[in-house]
Coordinates of C-alpha atoms in Angstrom, one line a residue:
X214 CA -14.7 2.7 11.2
X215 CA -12.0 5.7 12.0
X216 CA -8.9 4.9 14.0
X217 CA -7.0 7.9 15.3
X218 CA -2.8 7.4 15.9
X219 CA 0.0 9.4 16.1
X220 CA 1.2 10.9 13.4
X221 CA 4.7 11.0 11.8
X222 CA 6.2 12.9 9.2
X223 CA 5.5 10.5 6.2
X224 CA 2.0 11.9 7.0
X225 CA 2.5 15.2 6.3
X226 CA 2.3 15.2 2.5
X227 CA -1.5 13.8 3.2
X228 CA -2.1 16.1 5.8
X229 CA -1.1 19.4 4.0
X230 CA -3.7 18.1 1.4
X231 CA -6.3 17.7 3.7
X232 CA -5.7 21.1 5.0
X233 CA -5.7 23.2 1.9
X234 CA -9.1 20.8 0.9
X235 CA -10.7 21.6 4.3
X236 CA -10.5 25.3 3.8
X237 CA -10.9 25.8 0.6
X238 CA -14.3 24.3 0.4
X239 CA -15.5 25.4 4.1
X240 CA -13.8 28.6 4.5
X241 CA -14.3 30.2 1.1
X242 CA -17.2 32.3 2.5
X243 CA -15.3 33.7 4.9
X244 CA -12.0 34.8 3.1
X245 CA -11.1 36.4 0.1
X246 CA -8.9 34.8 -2.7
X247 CA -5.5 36.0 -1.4
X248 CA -6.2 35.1 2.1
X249 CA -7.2 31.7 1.2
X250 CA -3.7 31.3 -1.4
X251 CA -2.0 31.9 1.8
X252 CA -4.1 29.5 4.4
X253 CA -4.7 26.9 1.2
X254 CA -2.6 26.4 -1.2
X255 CA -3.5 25.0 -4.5
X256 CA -0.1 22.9 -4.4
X257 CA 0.1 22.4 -0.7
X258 CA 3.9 22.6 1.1
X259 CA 4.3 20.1 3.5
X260 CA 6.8 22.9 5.2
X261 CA 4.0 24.5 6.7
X262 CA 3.8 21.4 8.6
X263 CA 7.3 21.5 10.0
X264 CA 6.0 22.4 13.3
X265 CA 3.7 19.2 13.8
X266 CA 6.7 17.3 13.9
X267 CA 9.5 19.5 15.8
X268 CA 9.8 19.0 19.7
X269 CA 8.7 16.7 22.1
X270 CA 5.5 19.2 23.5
X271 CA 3.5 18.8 19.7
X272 CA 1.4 16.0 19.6
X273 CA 0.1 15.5 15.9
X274 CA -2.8 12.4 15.5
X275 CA -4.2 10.9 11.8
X276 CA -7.6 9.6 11.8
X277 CA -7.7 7.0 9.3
X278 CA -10.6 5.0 7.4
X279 CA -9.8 1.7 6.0
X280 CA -5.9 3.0 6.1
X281 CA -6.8 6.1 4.4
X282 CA -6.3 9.7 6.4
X283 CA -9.1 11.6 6.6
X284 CA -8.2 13.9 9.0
X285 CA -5.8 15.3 11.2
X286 CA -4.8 17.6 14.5
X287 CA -2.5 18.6 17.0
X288 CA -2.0 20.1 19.9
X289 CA 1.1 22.2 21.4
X290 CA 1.6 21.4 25.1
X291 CA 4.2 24.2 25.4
X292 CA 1.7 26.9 24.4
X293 CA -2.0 24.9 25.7
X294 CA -2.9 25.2 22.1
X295 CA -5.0 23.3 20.2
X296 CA -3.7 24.2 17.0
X297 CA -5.3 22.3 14.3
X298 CA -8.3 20.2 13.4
X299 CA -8.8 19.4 9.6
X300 CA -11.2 16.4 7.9
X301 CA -10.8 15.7 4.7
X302 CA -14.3 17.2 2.9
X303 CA -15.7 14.1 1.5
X304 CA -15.6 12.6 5.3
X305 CA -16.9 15.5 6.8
X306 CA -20.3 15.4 9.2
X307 CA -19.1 11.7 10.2
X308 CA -17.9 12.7 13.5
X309 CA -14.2 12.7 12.6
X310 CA -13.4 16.4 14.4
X311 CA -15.3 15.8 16.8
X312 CA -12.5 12.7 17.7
X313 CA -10.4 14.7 16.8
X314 CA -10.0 17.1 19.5
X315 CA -11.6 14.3 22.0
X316 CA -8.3 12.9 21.9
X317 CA -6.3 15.8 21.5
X318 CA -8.1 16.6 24.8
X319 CA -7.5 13.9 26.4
X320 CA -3.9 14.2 25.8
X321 CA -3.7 17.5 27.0
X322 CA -5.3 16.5 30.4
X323 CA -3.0 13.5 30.7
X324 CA 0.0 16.2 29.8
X325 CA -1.6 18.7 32.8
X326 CA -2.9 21.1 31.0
X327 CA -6.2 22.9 32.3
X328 CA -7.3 25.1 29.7
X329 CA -6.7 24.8 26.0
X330 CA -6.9 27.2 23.6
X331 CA -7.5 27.5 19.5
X332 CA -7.2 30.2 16.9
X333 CA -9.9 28.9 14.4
X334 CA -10.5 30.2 11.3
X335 CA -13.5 32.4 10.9
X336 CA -15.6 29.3 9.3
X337 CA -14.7 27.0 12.2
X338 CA -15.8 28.8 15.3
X339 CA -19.1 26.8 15.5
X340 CA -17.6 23.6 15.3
X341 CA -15.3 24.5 18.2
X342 CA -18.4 25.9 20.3
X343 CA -20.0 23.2 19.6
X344 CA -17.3 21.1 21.8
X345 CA -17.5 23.7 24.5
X346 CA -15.0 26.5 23.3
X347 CA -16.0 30.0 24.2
X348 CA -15.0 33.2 21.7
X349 CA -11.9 35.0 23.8
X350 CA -11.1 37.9 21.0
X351 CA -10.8 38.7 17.5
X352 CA -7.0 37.9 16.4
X353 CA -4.9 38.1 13.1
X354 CA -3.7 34.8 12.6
X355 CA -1.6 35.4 9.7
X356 CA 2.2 35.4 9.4
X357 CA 5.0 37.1 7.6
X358 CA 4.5 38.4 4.1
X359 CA 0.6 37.3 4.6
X360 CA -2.1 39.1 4.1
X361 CA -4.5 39.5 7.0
X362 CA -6.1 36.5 8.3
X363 CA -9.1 37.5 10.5
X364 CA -9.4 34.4 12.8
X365 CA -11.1 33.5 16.3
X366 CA -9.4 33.3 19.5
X367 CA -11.5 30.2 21.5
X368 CA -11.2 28.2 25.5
X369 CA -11.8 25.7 27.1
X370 CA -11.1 24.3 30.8
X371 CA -10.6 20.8 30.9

Protein backbone atom coordinates (compact mmCIF):
# COMPACT_ATOMS: atom_id res chain seq x y z
CA UNK A 1 0.00 0.00 0.00
CA UNK A 2 1.45 3.68 -0.83
CA UNK A 3 1.15 6.43 1.72
CA UNK A 4 1.77 9.97 0.41
CA UNK A 5 3.20 12.76 3.23
CA UNK A 6 4.94 15.75 3.24
CA UNK A 7 8.14 15.86 2.40
CA UNK A 8 11.26 17.31 4.20
CA UNK A 9 14.64 17.82 3.22
CA UNK A 10 16.14 14.49 4.53
CA UNK A 11 14.12 13.33 1.49
CA UNK A 12 15.81 15.01 -1.04
CA UNK A 13 18.87 12.76 -1.49
CA UNK A 14 16.06 9.92 -2.38
CA UNK A 15 14.12 12.07 -4.41
CA UNK A 16 16.89 13.47 -6.71
CA UNK A 17 17.47 9.69 -7.32
CA UNK A 18 14.22 9.02 -8.32
CA UNK A 19 14.21 11.91 -10.55
CA UNK A 20 17.34 11.26 -12.60
CA UNK A 21 15.83 7.23 -12.68
CA UNK A 22 12.42 8.43 -13.90
CA UNK A 23 13.92 10.16 -16.89
CA UNK A 24 16.52 8.42 -17.76
CA UNK A 25 14.56 5.35 -18.48
CA UNK A 26 11.22 7.14 -19.73
CA UNK A 27 12.46 10.11 -21.37
CA UNK A 28 15.46 8.72 -23.31
CA UNK A 29 13.38 8.64 -26.48
CA UNK A 30 12.70 11.90 -26.38
CA UNK A 31 16.16 13.72 -25.59
CA UNK A 32 19.39 13.45 -26.67
CA UNK A 33 22.48 12.54 -24.43
CA UNK A 34 23.39 16.11 -23.32
CA UNK A 35 19.93 17.09 -22.63
CA UNK A 36 19.25 14.24 -20.54
CA UNK A 37 23.06 14.88 -18.45
CA UNK A 38 21.41 18.09 -17.76
CA UNK A 39 17.59 16.91 -16.65
CA UNK A 40 19.33 13.45 -15.14
CA UNK A 41 22.33 13.24 -13.79
CA UNK A 42 24.21 10.06 -13.41
CA UNK A 43 25.30 11.31 -9.78
CA UNK A 44 22.18 13.26 -8.91
CA UNK A 45 22.64 16.82 -6.82
CA UNK A 46 20.20 17.15 -4.36
CA UNK A 47 20.76 21.14 -5.10
CA UNK A 48 18.52 20.95 -7.81
CA UNK A 49 16.04 20.28 -5.16
CA UNK A 50 16.63 23.42 -3.22
CA UNK A 51 13.53 24.85 -4.39
CA UNK A 52 11.13 21.93 -2.97
CA UNK A 53 12.09 22.99 0.24
CA UNK A 54 12.50 27.04 0.21
CA UNK A 55 9.28 29.16 1.16
CA UNK A 56 6.13 28.57 2.67
CA UNK A 57 3.98 28.53 -1.06
CA UNK A 58 6.09 24.83 -2.26
CA UNK A 59 4.43 22.01 -1.12
CA UNK A 60 6.67 18.81 -1.74
CA UNK A 61 4.81 15.07 -0.91
CA UNK A 62 6.77 11.40 -0.74
CA UNK A 63 4.74 8.48 -1.64
CA UNK A 64 6.15 5.71 0.29
CA UNK A 65 5.79 1.67 0.05
CA UNK A 66 6.50 -0.19 3.13
CA UNK A 67 8.75 3.05 4.23
CA UNK A 68 10.48 3.11 1.05
CA UNK A 69 9.89 6.42 -1.47
CA UNK A 70 8.81 5.62 -4.57
CA UNK A 71 7.90 8.72 -5.73
CA UNK A 72 7.65 12.25 -5.38
CA UNK A 73 5.95 15.90 -6.34
CA UNK A 74 5.27 19.26 -5.68
CA UNK A 75 3.49 21.95 -6.33
CA UNK A 76 4.31 25.94 -6.27
CA UNK A 77 1.30 27.88 -4.91
CA UNK A 78 2.98 31.23 -5.70
CA UNK A 79 3.23 30.40 -9.43
CA UNK A 80 -0.20 27.65 -9.78
CA UNK A 81 2.47 25.21 -10.86
CA UNK A 82 2.54 21.84 -10.68
CA UNK A 83 6.05 21.33 -10.95
CA UNK A 84 7.03 17.89 -10.51
CA UNK A 85 5.75 14.33 -10.52
CA UNK A 86 8.46 11.48 -10.58
CA UNK A 87 7.90 7.43 -9.57
CA UNK A 88 10.56 5.58 -9.10
CA UNK A 89 10.72 3.00 -12.46
CA UNK A 90 10.39 -0.19 -10.79
CA UNK A 91 6.89 1.16 -9.13
CA UNK A 92 5.74 2.66 -12.15
CA UNK A 93 2.07 1.63 -13.78
CA UNK A 94 0.86 1.11 -9.95
CA UNK A 95 -0.98 4.19 -9.79
CA UNK A 96 1.63 6.14 -7.77
CA UNK A 97 1.43 9.53 -10.27
CA UNK A 98 -1.71 9.32 -10.62
CA UNK A 99 -1.80 10.06 -6.42
CA UNK A 100 0.51 12.00 -6.90
CA UNK A 101 -0.97 14.98 -8.39
CA UNK A 102 -4.51 13.85 -6.82
CA UNK A 103 -3.10 15.31 -3.83
CA UNK A 104 -1.13 17.84 -5.08
CA UNK A 105 -4.51 18.85 -6.44
CA UNK A 106 -6.22 18.77 -3.77
CA UNK A 107 -3.83 20.96 -2.04
CA UNK A 108 -3.91 23.44 -4.51
CA UNK A 109 -7.75 23.75 -4.28
CA UNK A 110 -7.65 23.86 -0.53
CA UNK A 111 -4.73 26.76 -1.10
CA UNK A 112 -7.39 28.64 -3.85
CA UNK A 113 -5.97 28.00 -6.69
CA UNK A 114 -8.25 27.46 -9.88
CA UNK A 115 -6.04 26.44 -12.54
CA UNK A 116 -2.78 24.72 -12.33
CA UNK A 117 -0.26 24.50 -14.63
CA UNK A 118 2.93 21.98 -15.56
CA UNK A 119 5.87 22.14 -17.89
CA UNK A 120 6.28 18.32 -18.52
CA UNK A 121 8.89 16.86 -20.17
CA UNK A 122 8.30 15.76 -23.74
CA UNK A 123 7.76 11.94 -22.55
CA UNK A 124 5.25 12.96 -19.84
CA UNK A 125 2.61 14.82 -21.68
CA UNK A 126 0.26 11.72 -21.92
CA UNK A 127 0.39 10.91 -18.44
CA UNK A 128 -0.67 14.54 -17.67
CA UNK A 129 -3.55 14.39 -20.31
CA UNK A 130 -4.50 11.54 -19.03
CA UNK A 131 -5.51 13.52 -15.59
CA UNK A 132 -7.18 16.20 -17.59
CA UNK A 133 -4.20 18.58 -18.62
CA UNK A 134 -4.58 20.18 -21.96
CA UNK A 135 -1.25 21.16 -24.32
CA UNK A 136 -1.01 25.23 -23.84
CA UNK A 137 2.40 25.70 -25.99
CA UNK A 138 5.75 24.44 -26.79
CA UNK A 139 8.37 25.89 -24.17
CA UNK A 140 12.16 25.54 -23.39
CA UNK A 141 12.38 24.36 -20.04
CA UNK A 142 15.97 24.49 -19.64
CA UNK A 143 18.10 26.86 -17.49
CA UNK A 144 21.39 28.56 -17.54
CA UNK A 145 24.38 27.00 -19.16
CA UNK A 146 21.74 24.09 -20.41
CA UNK A 147 21.27 22.97 -23.53
CA UNK A 148 17.73 23.20 -24.84
CA UNK A 149 15.13 21.29 -23.21
CA UNK A 150 12.09 21.09 -25.47
CA UNK A 151 9.20 20.56 -22.90
CA UNK A 152 5.24 20.92 -22.79
CA UNK A 153 3.39 23.66 -21.44
CA UNK A 154 -0.06 21.79 -19.83
CA UNK A 155 -3.70 23.18 -17.67
CA UNK A 156 -5.98 22.33 -15.82
CA UNK A 157 -9.12 24.13 -13.95
CA UNK A 158 -9.82 22.73 -10.76
Amino acid sequence: MVSLREAVAADADEMARIQSASLRRNAREHYTEAQLAHLAPAEPDTAVLDAEFAGESTRPIVAEADGTIVGWGSVHLDENVLAATFVDPDYAGRGIGRAIVDELEAIARREGVERLRVPASLNAVGFYEALGFERRREIDASGPDAPEIPAIELTKEL
